[in-house]
Coordinates of C-alpha atoms in Angstrom, one line a residue:
X1 CA 77.8 -36.2 152.8
X2 CA 76.1 -39.0 154.9
X3 CA 77.6 -39.5 158.3
X4 CA 77.5 -43.3 158.0
X5 CA 78.6 -45.6 155.2
X6 CA 77.8 -49.2 154.8
X7 CA 79.6 -52.3 153.4
X8 CA 77.9 -53.9 150.5
X9 CA 79.5 -56.7 148.5
X10 CA 82.9 -55.8 150.0
X11 CA 82.9 -52.1 149.3
X12 CA 81.8 -49.1 151.4
X13 CA 79.2 -46.6 150.2
X14 CA 76.2 -44.5 151.4
X15 CA 72.8 -46.1 151.8
X16 CA 71.4 -43.9 149.0
X17 CA 74.1 -45.0 146.6
X18 CA 73.8 -48.7 147.6
X19 CA 70.1 -48.5 146.7
X20 CA 71.1 -47.2 143.3
X21 CA 73.7 -50.0 142.9
X22 CA 71.2 -52.7 143.6
X23 CA 68.7 -51.3 141.2
X24 CA 71.3 -51.0 138.5
X25 CA 72.5 -54.6 139.1
X26 CA 68.9 -55.8 138.7
X27 CA 67.7 -53.7 135.8
X28 CA 70.5 -52.3 133.7
X29 CA 70.8 -53.9 130.3
X30 CA 74.2 -53.2 128.7
X31 CA 74.7 -52.8 125.0
X32 CA 77.8 -53.9 123.1
X33 CA 78.4 -50.3 122.0
X34 CA 78.2 -48.9 125.5
X35 CA 81.2 -47.1 127.0
X36 CA 81.5 -46.8 130.8
X37 CA 83.9 -44.7 132.7
X38 CA 84.9 -46.2 136.0
X39 CA 86.8 -44.4 138.8
X40 CA 87.2 -44.4 142.5
X41 CA 85.8 -41.0 143.7
X42 CA 88.1 -37.9 143.2
X43 CA 90.4 -39.6 140.7
X44 CA 89.9 -37.2 137.9
X45 CA 86.3 -38.2 137.0
X46 CA 85.1 -34.8 135.8
X47 CA 88.1 -34.3 133.6
X48 CA 87.9 -37.7 131.9
X49 CA 84.1 -37.4 131.5
X50 CA 84.7 -34.2 129.5
X51 CA 87.4 -35.7 127.4
X52 CA 85.3 -38.8 126.7
X53 CA 82.3 -36.8 125.8
X54 CA 84.2 -34.5 123.4
X55 CA 86.0 -37.5 121.9
X56 CA 83.0 -39.8 121.4
X57 CA 80.6 -37.1 120.2
X58 CA 83.0 -35.1 118.0
X59 CA 80.8 -35.8 114.9
X60 CA 77.5 -34.9 116.6
X61 CA 79.1 -32.0 118.4
X62 CA 82.0 -30.6 116.4
X63 CA 84.7 -29.5 118.8
X64 CA 84.8 -25.9 117.4
X65 CA 81.1 -25.1 117.6
X66 CA 80.3 -22.2 119.9
X67 CA 77.5 -23.8 121.7
X68 CA 79.2 -27.1 122.4
X69 CA 77.5 -28.9 125.3
X70 CA 80.6 -28.9 127.4
X71 CA 80.6 -25.1 127.4
X72 CA 77.0 -25.0 128.8
X73 CA 76.8 -28.0 131.1
X74 CA 78.9 -29.6 133.8
X75 CA 80.4 -32.9 132.6
X76 CA 78.4 -34.8 135.3
X77 CA 75.2 -33.7 133.5
X78 CA 76.5 -35.1 130.2
X79 CA 78.0 -38.4 131.4
X80 CA 75.6 -39.7 134.0
X81 CA 76.4 -42.1 136.9
X82 CA 74.5 -45.3 136.8
X83 CA 74.0 -45.7 140.5
X84 CA 74.1 -41.9 141.5
X85 CA 71.9 -40.5 138.7
X86 CA 70.0 -43.0 136.6
X87 CA 69.0 -45.5 139.2
X88 CA 69.1 -43.4 142.4
X89 CA 66.0 -43.1 144.6
X90 CA 64.2 -45.9 142.9
X91 CA 64.1 -44.2 139.5
X92 CA 63.5 -46.3 136.3
X93 CA 65.6 -44.5 133.7
X94 CA 64.4 -43.9 130.1
X95 CA 67.3 -44.8 127.8
X96 CA 65.3 -44.1 124.6
X97 CA 66.7 -40.6 124.5
X98 CA 70.3 -41.8 124.6
X99 CA 72.2 -42.1 121.3
X100 CA 74.7 -44.9 120.5
X101 CA 77.3 -45.3 121.8
X102 CA 75.9 -44.6 125.2
X103 CA 78.4 -42.9 127.5
X104 CA 77.9 -43.7 131.2
X105 CA 79.9 -43.7 134.4
X106 CA 80.1 -45.6 137.7
X107 CA 82.2 -45.8 140.8
X108 CA 81.3 -49.5 141.4
X109 CA 84.0 -52.1 141.9
X110 CA 84.4 -54.7 139.1
X111 CA 82.8 -57.5 141.1
X112 CA 79.7 -55.5 141.7
X113 CA 79.1 -54.4 138.1
X114 CA 75.8 -55.6 136.5
X115 CA 76.1 -59.0 134.8
X116 CA 75.0 -57.5 131.5
X117 CA 78.2 -55.3 131.5
X118 CA 80.5 -58.2 132.1
X119 CA 78.7 -60.5 129.6
X120 CA 78.6 -57.9 126.8
X121 CA 81.3 -56.2 124.6
X122 CA 80.7 -53.0 126.6
X123 CA 84.0 -51.1 126.9
X124 CA 85.3 -50.0 130.3
X125 CA 87.7 -47.1 130.7
X126 CA 89.2 -47.1 134.2
X127 CA 91.0 -44.1 135.6
X128 CA 93.4 -44.5 138.5
X129 CA 95.1 -41.7 140.5
X130 CA 97.9 -41.7 143.0
X131 CA 96.2 -42.7 146.3
X132 CA 97.7 -39.8 148.2
X133 CA 96.2 -37.2 145.8
X134 CA 93.0 -39.2 145.7
X135 CA 92.7 -39.1 149.5
X136 CA 93.4 -35.3 149.7
X137 CA 90.9 -34.5 147.0
X138 CA 88.3 -36.8 148.7
X139 CA 88.9 -35.2 152.1
X140 CA 88.6 -31.7 150.8
X141 CA 85.5 -32.5 148.7
X142 CA 83.8 -34.2 151.7
X143 CA 84.5 -31.2 154.0
X144 CA 83.1 -28.8 151.4
X145 CA 79.9 -30.8 151.4
X146 CA 79.8 -31.1 155.1
X147 CA 80.1 -27.4 155.6
X148 CA 76.9 -27.0 153.5
X149 CA 75.0 -29.5 155.6
X150 CA 76.6 -29.9 159.0
X151 CA 78.6 -26.8 159.7
X152 CA 81.6 -28.9 160.7
X153 CA 84.5 -30.8 159.0
X154 CA 86.4 -34.0 159.3
X155 CA 90.0 -33.9 160.6
X156 CA 92.6 -35.1 158.1
X157 CA 94.0 -37.6 160.7
X158 CA 90.7 -39.2 161.4
X159 CA 89.8 -39.5 157.7
X160 CA 93.3 -40.7 156.8
X161 CA 93.0 -43.5 159.4
X162 CA 89.7 -44.5 157.8
X163 CA 91.2 -44.5 154.3
X164 CA 94.2 -46.6 155.4
X165 CA 91.7 -49.1 156.8
X166 CA 89.9 -49.2 153.5
X167 CA 86.9 -47.4 154.8
X168 CA 86.3 -44.8 152.1
X169 CA 83.6 -44.3 149.5
X170 CA 83.6 -47.3 147.1
X171 CA 86.8 -48.5 148.9
X172 CA 89.0 -50.1 149.9
X173 CA 90.8 -48.1 147.3
X174 CA 93.5 -50.7 146.5
X175 CA 90.9 -53.5 146.0
X176 CA 89.0 -51.5 143.4
X177 CA 92.2 -50.4 141.5
X178 CA 93.8 -53.9 141.5
X179 CA 90.6 -55.6 140.3
X180 CA 90.3 -53.3 137.3
X181 CA 94.1 -53.5 136.7
X182 CA 93.9 -57.3 136.6
X183 CA 90.9 -57.2 134.2
X184 CA 92.8 -54.8 131.9
X185 CA 95.6 -57.3 131.7
X186 CA 93.4 -60.3 131.1
X187 CA 90.9 -58.5 128.8
X188 CA 92.8 -55.5 127.2
X189 CA 90.0 -55.2 124.5
X190 CA 87.4 -54.6 127.2
X191 CA 89.1 -52.7 129.9
X192 CA 91.4 -49.7 129.3
X193 CA 93.5 -48.8 132.3
X194 CA 94.5 -45.1 132.5
X195 CA 96.7 -43.3 135.0
X196 CA 95.7 -39.7 135.9
X197 CA 99.3 -38.7 136.1
X198 CA 100.0 -40.1 132.6
X199 CA 97.2 -38.0 131.1
X200 CA 98.6 -34.9 132.8
X201 CA 102.1 -35.6 131.5
X202 CA 101.3 -36.7 128.0
X203 CA 97.7 -35.7 127.3
X204 CA 97.9 -35.8 123.5
X205 CA 99.4 -39.3 123.4
X206 CA 96.9 -40.7 126.0
X207 CA 93.9 -39.1 124.2
X208 CA 95.0 -40.8 121.0
X209 CA 95.4 -44.1 122.8
X210 CA 91.9 -43.7 124.2
X211 CA 90.5 -43.0 120.8
X212 CA 92.1 -46.1 119.4
X213 CA 90.8 -48.3 122.2
X214 CA 87.3 -46.9 121.6
X215 CA 87.7 -47.7 117.9
X216 CA 87.2 -44.1 116.9
X217 CA 90.8 -43.0 116.1
X218 CA 91.6 -39.5 115.0
X219 CA 92.2 -39.1 111.3
X220 CA 95.2 -37.4 109.8
X221 CA 92.9 -34.6 108.7
X222 CA 91.5 -34.2 112.2
X223 CA 95.0 -34.0 113.7
X224 CA 96.1 -31.5 111.0
X225 CA 93.0 -29.4 111.7
X226 CA 93.8 -29.2 115.4
X227 CA 90.9 -31.3 116.7
X228 CA 93.0 -33.2 119.2
X229 CA 94.5 -29.9 120.6
X230 CA 91.1 -28.3 120.8
X231 CA 89.6 -31.2 122.7
X232 CA 92.5 -30.9 125.2
X233 CA 92.1 -27.1 125.4
X234 CA 88.4 -27.1 125.9
X235 CA 88.5 -29.9 128.5
X236 CA 91.5 -28.5 130.4
X237 CA 91.0 -28.0 134.1
X238 CA 91.5 -24.2 133.8
X239 CA 89.0 -23.8 131.0
X240 CA 86.3 -26.0 132.6
X241 CA 86.7 -24.4 136.0
X242 CA 86.3 -20.8 134.6
X243 CA 83.1 -21.5 132.6
X244 CA 80.0 -19.8 133.9
X245 CA 78.1 -23.1 134.3
X246 CA 80.9 -24.4 136.6
X247 CA 81.5 -21.1 138.4
X248 CA 77.8 -20.5 139.5
X249 CA 75.8 -23.6 138.4
X250 CA 74.5 -26.4 140.6
X251 CA 73.8 -30.1 140.1
X252 CA 70.2 -31.2 140.4
X253 CA 71.1 -32.6 143.8
X254 CA 72.1 -29.1 145.0
X255 CA 75.8 -29.6 144.9
X256 CA 77.6 -26.5 143.5
X257 CA 79.5 -27.3 140.3
X258 CA 82.5 -25.4 141.6
X259 CA 83.1 -28.1 144.2
X260 CA 84.3 -30.4 141.4
X261 CA 87.1 -28.0 140.4
X262 CA 89.5 -27.6 143.3
X263 CA 93.1 -27.9 142.1
X264 CA 93.6 -31.1 140.0
X265 CA 97.4 -30.9 140.5
X266 CA 99.8 -33.9 140.7
X267 CA 101.5 -34.0 144.0
X268 CA 99.1 -31.8 146.0
X269 CA 99.3 -34.4 148.8
X270 CA 102.8 -33.0 149.7
X271 CA 101.1 -29.9 151.1
X272 CA 99.2 -32.0 153.6
X273 CA 101.0 -35.3 154.4
X274 CA 103.4 -35.8 157.3
X275 CA 106.4 -38.1 156.9
X276 CA 104.5 -40.6 159.1
X277 CA 101.4 -40.5 156.9
X278 CA 103.5 -41.1 153.8
X279 CA 105.4 -44.0 155.3
X280 CA 102.2 -45.6 156.5
X281 CA 100.5 -45.4 153.1
X282 CA 103.7 -46.7 151.4
X283 CA 103.6 -49.8 153.7
X284 CA 99.9 -50.4 152.9
X285 CA 100.5 -50.0 149.1
X286 CA 103.4 -52.5 149.3
X287 CA 101.4 -54.9 151.4
X288 CA 98.4 -54.9 149.1
X289 CA 100.6 -55.2 146.0
X290 CA 102.3 -58.2 147.5
X291 CA 98.9 -59.8 148.3
X292 CA 97.7 -59.1 144.8
X293 CA 100.9 -60.7 143.4
X294 CA 100.2 -63.8 145.4
X295 CA 96.7 -64.0 144.0
X296 CA 98.1 -63.5 140.5
X297 CA 100.6 -66.3 141.0
X298 CA 97.9 -68.7 141.9
X299 CA 96.3 -68.4 138.5
X300 CA 99.4 -68.0 136.3
X301 CA 101.0 -71.0 134.4
X302 CA 104.1 -72.2 136.2
X303 CA 107.1 -74.4 135.4
X304 CA 110.3 -75.5 137.0
X305 CA 112.6 -72.6 137.8
X306 CA 116.3 -72.1 137.0
X307 CA 117.1 -70.7 140.5
X308 CA 114.0 -70.8 142.7
X309 CA 111.4 -73.5 142.6
X310 CA 109.2 -72.1 139.9
X311 CA 108.9 -69.5 137.1
X312 CA 105.6 -68.0 136.1
X313 CA 104.2 -67.0 132.7
X314 CA 103.0 -63.4 132.8
X315 CA 102.1 -61.6 129.6
X316 CA 103.8 -64.4 127.6
X317 CA 107.1 -64.1 129.5
X318 CA 108.6 -66.5 132.2
X319 CA 109.5 -64.7 135.4
X320 CA 110.5 -65.6 139.0
X321 CA 107.8 -64.6 141.5
X322 CA 109.8 -62.0 143.3
X323 CA 110.6 -60.2 140.1
X324 CA 107.0 -60.4 138.8
X325 CA 106.0 -58.1 141.6
X326 CA 108.6 -55.6 140.5
X327 CA 107.5 -55.9 136.8
X328 CA 103.8 -55.1 137.8
X329 CA 104.8 -52.2 140.1
X330 CA 107.0 -50.8 137.4
X331 CA 104.2 -51.0 134.8
X332 CA 101.8 -49.2 137.2
X333 CA 104.1 -46.5 138.5
X334 CA 107.1 -45.7 136.3
X335 CA 106.9 -42.4 134.5
X336 CA 109.4 -42.3 131.6
X337 CA 111.0 -39.1 130.5
X338 CA 111.9 -38.3 126.9
X339 CA 115.6 -38.1 127.8
X340 CA 115.7 -41.5 129.5
X341 CA 118.0 -44.2 128.1
X342 CA 117.1 -47.8 128.9
X343 CA 119.3 -50.8 128.3
X344 CA 117.4 -54.0 127.5
X345 CA 118.7 -57.6 127.5
X346 CA 117.8 -61.1 128.0
X347 CA 119.7 -62.3 131.1
X348 CA 123.4 -63.2 130.5
X349 CA 123.7 -61.5 127.1
X350 CA 126.5 -59.1 128.1
X351 CA 124.4 -56.8 130.3
X352 CA 127.2 -56.0 132.8
X353 CA 129.7 -55.1 130.1
X354 CA 127.2 -52.8 128.2
X355 CA 126.1 -51.2 131.4
X356 CA 129.7 -50.1 132.0
X357 CA 130.2 -48.9 128.5
X358 CA 126.9 -46.9 128.5
X359 CA 127.7 -45.3 131.9
X360 CA 131.2 -44.3 130.8
X361 CA 129.9 -43.0 127.5
X362 CA 127.0 -41.0 128.8
X363 CA 128.8 -39.6 131.8
X364 CA 132.1 -38.8 130.2
X365 CA 131.7 -35.0 130.9
X366 CA 130.6 -35.4 134.5
X367 CA 133.1 -38.2 135.1
X368 CA 136.2 -37.7 132.8
X369 CA 137.6 -41.0 131.8
X370 CA 141.1 -40.4 133.1
X371 CA 140.1 -39.4 136.7
X372 CA 141.5 -41.8 139.3
X373 CA 138.3 -42.2 141.3
X374 CA 135.9 -42.9 138.4
X375 CA 132.7 -44.5 139.6
X376 CA 133.3 -47.6 137.5
X377 CA 136.5 -48.3 139.4
X378 CA 134.7 -48.4 142.8
X379 CA 131.2 -49.6 141.9
X380 CA 129.8 -52.6 140.2
X381 CA 128.0 -51.6 136.9
X382 CA 124.7 -53.0 138.3
X383 CA 124.9 -50.4 141.1
X384 CA 125.4 -47.5 138.6
X385 CA 122.8 -48.6 136.1
X386 CA 120.0 -50.1 138.2
X387 CA 117.3 -52.5 136.9
X388 CA 113.8 -51.2 137.0
X389 CA 112.1 -54.5 138.1
X390 CA 115.1 -56.1 139.9
X391 CA 116.2 -53.1 141.9
X392 CA 114.1 -49.9 141.8
X393 CA 110.6 -51.5 142.0
X394 CA 111.4 -54.8 143.7
X395 CA 109.7 -55.8 147.0
X396 CA 107.1 -53.0 146.8
X397 CA 109.7 -50.2 146.8
X398 CA 108.7 -46.7 145.7
X399 CA 111.9 -45.4 144.1
X400 CA 113.0 -41.8 144.6
X401 CA 114.1 -40.5 141.2
X402 CA 114.9 -37.0 142.5
X403 CA 118.5 -38.1 142.9
X404 CA 118.9 -39.1 139.3
X405 CA 120.4 -36.7 136.8
X406 CA 119.2 -36.3 133.3
X407 CA 119.5 -38.4 131.1
X408 CA 118.5 -41.2 133.5
X409 CA 120.3 -44.4 132.6
X410 CA 118.3 -47.5 133.5
X411 CA 118.0 -51.2 132.6
X412 CA 115.5 -54.0 132.3
X413 CA 115.0 -57.6 131.1
X414 CA 111.3 -57.1 130.3
X415 CA 110.0 -58.0 126.8
X416 CA 108.8 -55.1 124.7
X417 CA 105.1 -55.9 125.1
X418 CA 105.5 -55.7 128.9
X419 CA 107.3 -52.4 129.1
X420 CA 105.5 -49.6 131.0
X421 CA 103.2 -47.6 128.7
X422 CA 105.1 -44.4 129.5
X423 CA 108.2 -45.9 127.9
X424 CA 106.5 -46.8 124.7
X425 CA 104.6 -43.5 124.6
X426 CA 107.7 -41.3 125.2
X427 CA 110.8 -40.6 123.2
X428 CA 112.8 -42.7 125.7
X429 CA 115.6 -44.5 123.8
X430 CA 116.0 -48.3 124.1
X431 CA 119.3 -50.0 123.5
X432 CA 118.9 -53.8 123.0
X433 CA 121.8 -56.1 123.3
X434 CA 121.5 -59.6 121.8
X435 CA 123.9 -62.5 122.1
X436 CA 124.3 -65.9 120.3
X437 CA 121.6 -68.0 122.0
X438 CA 124.1 -70.9 122.6
X439 CA 126.5 -68.7 124.6
X440 CA 123.5 -67.0 126.3
X441 CA 122.3 -70.4 127.4
X442 CA 125.7 -71.5 128.8
X443 CA 126.2 -68.3 130.6
X444 CA 122.7 -68.5 132.1
X445 CA 123.2 -72.1 133.2
X446 CA 126.5 -71.3 135.0
X447 CA 125.0 -68.2 136.6
X448 CA 121.9 -70.1 137.8
X449 CA 124.1 -72.9 139.2
X450 CA 126.3 -70.4 141.0
X451 CA 123.3 -69.0 142.8
X452 CA 121.7 -72.4 143.4
X453 CA 124.9 -73.5 145.2
X454 CA 123.4 -71.6 148.1
X455 CA 120.7 -74.3 148.0
X456 CA 123.4 -77.1 147.9
X457 CA 122.3 -78.4 144.5
X458 CA 122.7 -77.5 140.8
X459 CA 120.8 -78.0 137.6
X460 CA 122.0 -80.5 135.0
X461 CA 122.9 -79.0 131.6
X462 CA 120.6 -81.4 129.8
X463 CA 117.6 -80.6 132.0
X464 CA 118.1 -76.8 131.6
X465 CA 118.8 -77.1 127.9
X466 CA 115.5 -78.9 127.4
X467 CA 113.7 -76.1 129.3
X468 CA 115.5 -73.4 127.2
X469 CA 114.5 -75.1 123.9
X470 CA 110.9 -75.1 125.1
X471 CA 111.1 -71.4 125.8
X472 CA 111.2 -71.8 129.6
X473 CA 114.0 -69.5 130.6
X474 CA 114.2 -66.3 132.5
X475 CA 112.3 -63.6 130.6
X476 CA 111.9 -66.2 127.8
X477 CA 111.1 -67.5 125.3
X478 CA 114.5 -66.2 124.1
X479 CA 113.4 -65.9 120.5
X480 CA 110.3 -64.0 121.2
X481 CA 112.2 -61.5 123.3
X482 CA 114.8 -60.9 120.7
X483 CA 112.5 -60.8 117.7
X484 CA 110.1 -58.2 119.2
X485 CA 113.0 -55.8 119.8
X486 CA 114.5 -56.6 116.4
X487 CA 111.3 -55.7 114.7
X488 CA 111.0 -52.5 116.8
X489 CA 114.5 -51.5 115.8
X490 CA 113.5 -51.8 112.1
X491 CA 110.2 -50.0 112.5
X492 CA 111.4 -47.3 114.8
X493 CA 115.2 -47.0 114.5
X494 CA 115.2 -43.6 116.3
X495 CA 113.8 -45.3 119.4
X496 CA 115.4 -48.8 119.5
X497 CA 119.0 -49.5 118.8
X498 CA 119.8 -53.2 118.2
X499 CA 123.3 -54.4 119.1
X500 CA 125.0 -57.8 118.8
X501 CA 127.4 -58.8 121.5
X502 CA 129.7 -60.5 119.0
X503 CA 129.9 -57.3 116.9
X504 CA 131.0 -55.3 119.9
X505 CA 133.6 -57.9 120.7
X506 CA 134.9 -57.8 117.1
X507 CA 134.8 -54.1 116.4
X508 CA 134.4 -52.3 119.8
X509 CA 135.5 -48.9 118.6
X510 CA 133.1 -48.8 115.7
X511 CA 130.2 -50.0 117.7
X512 CA 130.9 -47.6 120.6
X513 CA 130.9 -44.7 118.1
X514 CA 127.6 -45.9 116.6
X515 CA 126.1 -46.1 120.1
X516 CA 127.2 -42.5 120.8
X517 CA 125.6 -41.2 117.6
X518 CA 122.3 -43.0 118.4
X519 CA 122.3 -41.4 121.9
X520 CA 123.0 -38.0 120.2
X521 CA 126.3 -37.5 122.1
X522 CA 128.9 -38.4 119.4
X523 CA 132.6 -38.2 120.1
X524 CA 134.4 -35.1 119.0
X525 CA 137.6 -35.2 117.0
X526 CA 139.4 -33.8 120.1
X527 CA 138.0 -36.7 122.2
X528 CA 139.1 -39.3 119.6
X529 CA 142.6 -37.7 119.3
X530 CA 142.9 -37.6 123.2
X531 CA 142.2 -41.3 123.4
X532 CA 138.8 -41.1 125.2
X533 CA 137.3 -43.9 123.1
X534 CA 140.3 -46.2 123.8
X535 CA 140.2 -45.4 127.5
X536 CA 136.5 -46.2 127.8
X537 CA 137.1 -49.5 126.1
X538 CA 140.1 -50.3 128.2
X539 CA 138.4 -49.4 131.5
X540 CA 135.2 -51.3 130.6
X541 CA 137.0 -54.3 129.3
X542 CA 136.1 -57.7 130.8
X543 CA 139.6 -58.2 132.1
X544 CA 139.8 -54.8 133.8
X545 CA 136.4 -54.9 135.4
X546 CA 136.8 -58.5 136.6
X547 CA 140.1 -57.7 138.4
X548 CA 138.8 -54.6 140.2
X549 CA 138.7 -55.0 144.0
X550 CA 135.0 -54.1 144.1
X551 CA 134.2 -56.9 141.6
X552 CA 136.5 -59.5 143.3
X553 CA 135.3 -59.1 146.9
X554 CA 132.2 -56.8 146.7
X555 CA 128.6 -57.8 146.9
X556 CA 125.3 -56.3 145.7
X557 CA 122.7 -55.2 148.2
X558 CA 120.8 -58.4 147.4
X559 CA 123.7 -60.5 148.6
X560 CA 125.2 -61.8 145.3
X561 CA 128.9 -61.6 145.0
X562 CA 130.0 -59.2 142.2
X563 CA 132.4 -61.8 140.9
X564 CA 129.5 -64.0 139.7
X565 CA 128.9 -61.5 136.9
X566 CA 132.4 -62.0 135.5
X567 CA 132.8 -65.7 134.4
X568 CA 134.4 -65.7 130.9
X569 CA 132.6 -63.5 128.4
X570 CA 134.1 -65.4 125.5
X571 CA 132.5 -65.9 122.0
X572 CA 131.9 -69.6 121.3
X573 CA 132.3 -70.9 124.9
X574 CA 129.2 -73.1 124.1
X575 CA 131.5 -75.4 122.2
X576 CA 133.1 -76.6 125.4
X577 CA 129.7 -77.9 126.6
X578 CA 127.3 -78.7 123.7
X579 CA 127.0 -82.1 122.2
X580 CA 126.4 -82.5 118.5
X581 CA 122.8 -83.3 119.2
X582 CA 122.3 -80.2 121.3
X583 CA 123.9 -78.0 118.7
X584 CA 121.7 -79.5 115.9
X585 CA 118.6 -79.2 118.0
X586 CA 119.1 -75.5 118.8
X587 CA 120.2 -74.8 115.2
X588 CA 116.8 -76.2 114.0
X589 CA 114.9 -74.1 116.5
X590 CA 116.9 -70.9 115.6
X591 CA 116.2 -71.5 111.9
X592 CA 112.5 -72.0 112.5
X593 CA 112.0 -69.1 114.9
X594 CA 114.0 -66.5 113.1
X595 CA 113.1 -67.5 109.5
X596 CA 112.2 -64.5 107.4
X597 CA 113.3 -62.0 110.1
X598 CA 116.6 -61.1 108.5
X599 CA 118.4 -61.6 111.8
X600 CA 121.4 -63.8 111.7
X601 CA 123.6 -65.1 114.6
X602 CA 127.4 -65.4 114.3
X603 CA 129.3 -68.4 115.7
X604 CA 126.5 -70.9 115.7

């Protein structure tokens, strides 16, 4: 590799590659049918090139043919780089031999793509990898090439220092990733953002998602014939690495094909990183995510906040700025497991109560209900069932899930459309709790005012009611949040279980048994006869939880007193606050928003 790299348009690259970038920017004419794979170097490019080639060309080159191009050529020869192959060294490429859709690749940051790509309907597939594994793969690759040319290598400490400063090929790494991430959010039909780790974990699901994005989905016949499985087998790291062409072949530039197949493992960085290196990179990731969040806030719609100054609209949902960063980090990083259970609510819908019920229900073997030191007697439920965006991923944290036992019990307020992809693509179970919107509003108003008292002021009920009716509430609009999960519970009842707060209050034993059956941990006859159900309901009752010492005088790590989560919990408390006009107005909105859904609210 070249001993010097140069900064062009905010990214670092070799002089030879920059020449190719400039030529590409000036000459390349994108077509609407083009598909371009984008990566930072050593993010899994070779693997995804092979998957894309097999996927897009499965009609021209049936996956079961013995002389399939992928068996005879390196993926880099089949999916050419714009700046490194086609436009390098002043070449003028001849695209007449390319069939449509043209499948191409680049390492170029979004801002430096040719205008014709941005102005066309060209589809971009972006592959991102954990920066630690990306760095280790890049360092090893660079050293392999240096040994061929310079007979020396780069020390890991020296190269890590450069990487952290953003001085790496096509870096800074975080700038490139964040720019494509933002584009994938703003233009999901144009930019498809993939995580290397997600493909490794759920290859079949991710390949099918990719096919749908490229508008060439697999047919039922193809799935039944094993086409999906064969693509994944043929393009697997082991299979590609052991092919003759990749064992002994070379690229036209002289680089041995075997250099592109080192390990490809998730977590390989742990074999190289010191604690200090890991901490340093964590800090940089947090810092850049925070900066990106600030940039995002500057362009998002904002309105008056319930607690802080403003709430911002992100993906159709209103969120405080601090939690927005947690939502984005969770979307980018959280890897769901099939055994996970996630409680979802709009704020102040009975979250604390259901957290306690779920914890007791799912942990009744590990923590028998009659033990005197049960975790629920000495911890607030929010500590035992942490929020993804509020707790685990807030403020740039990187959670350590190694301490969690299976099944992991988690919580979120995020709307269905904004859940991490891994949650939707897995068999993770979602439990959704809904409450009468009038009681939800009153509880939310009281809660916000309790927290605002720290600012020496409160919100008037009429002002906040007006915002609520306009959909401007935490994680609102309320009706959108509820309806999306309601529809999912109908379409996918094995994944989403829809509960009404009022139904649990009226028939707690019946609802708890239903919940246990949905979670595939039903109560045995012995448990019922021994009073386990009754004890769960007693210990998790509003009165019992509210009067525990931990909930009277304890505080969360964020500083809120535990007692603010236990106000009244009654059905119909809204009647103590609503005027006739307020009730009529919200009734009209409820009727309009939920018409035809089949969802009905009690006590309105």
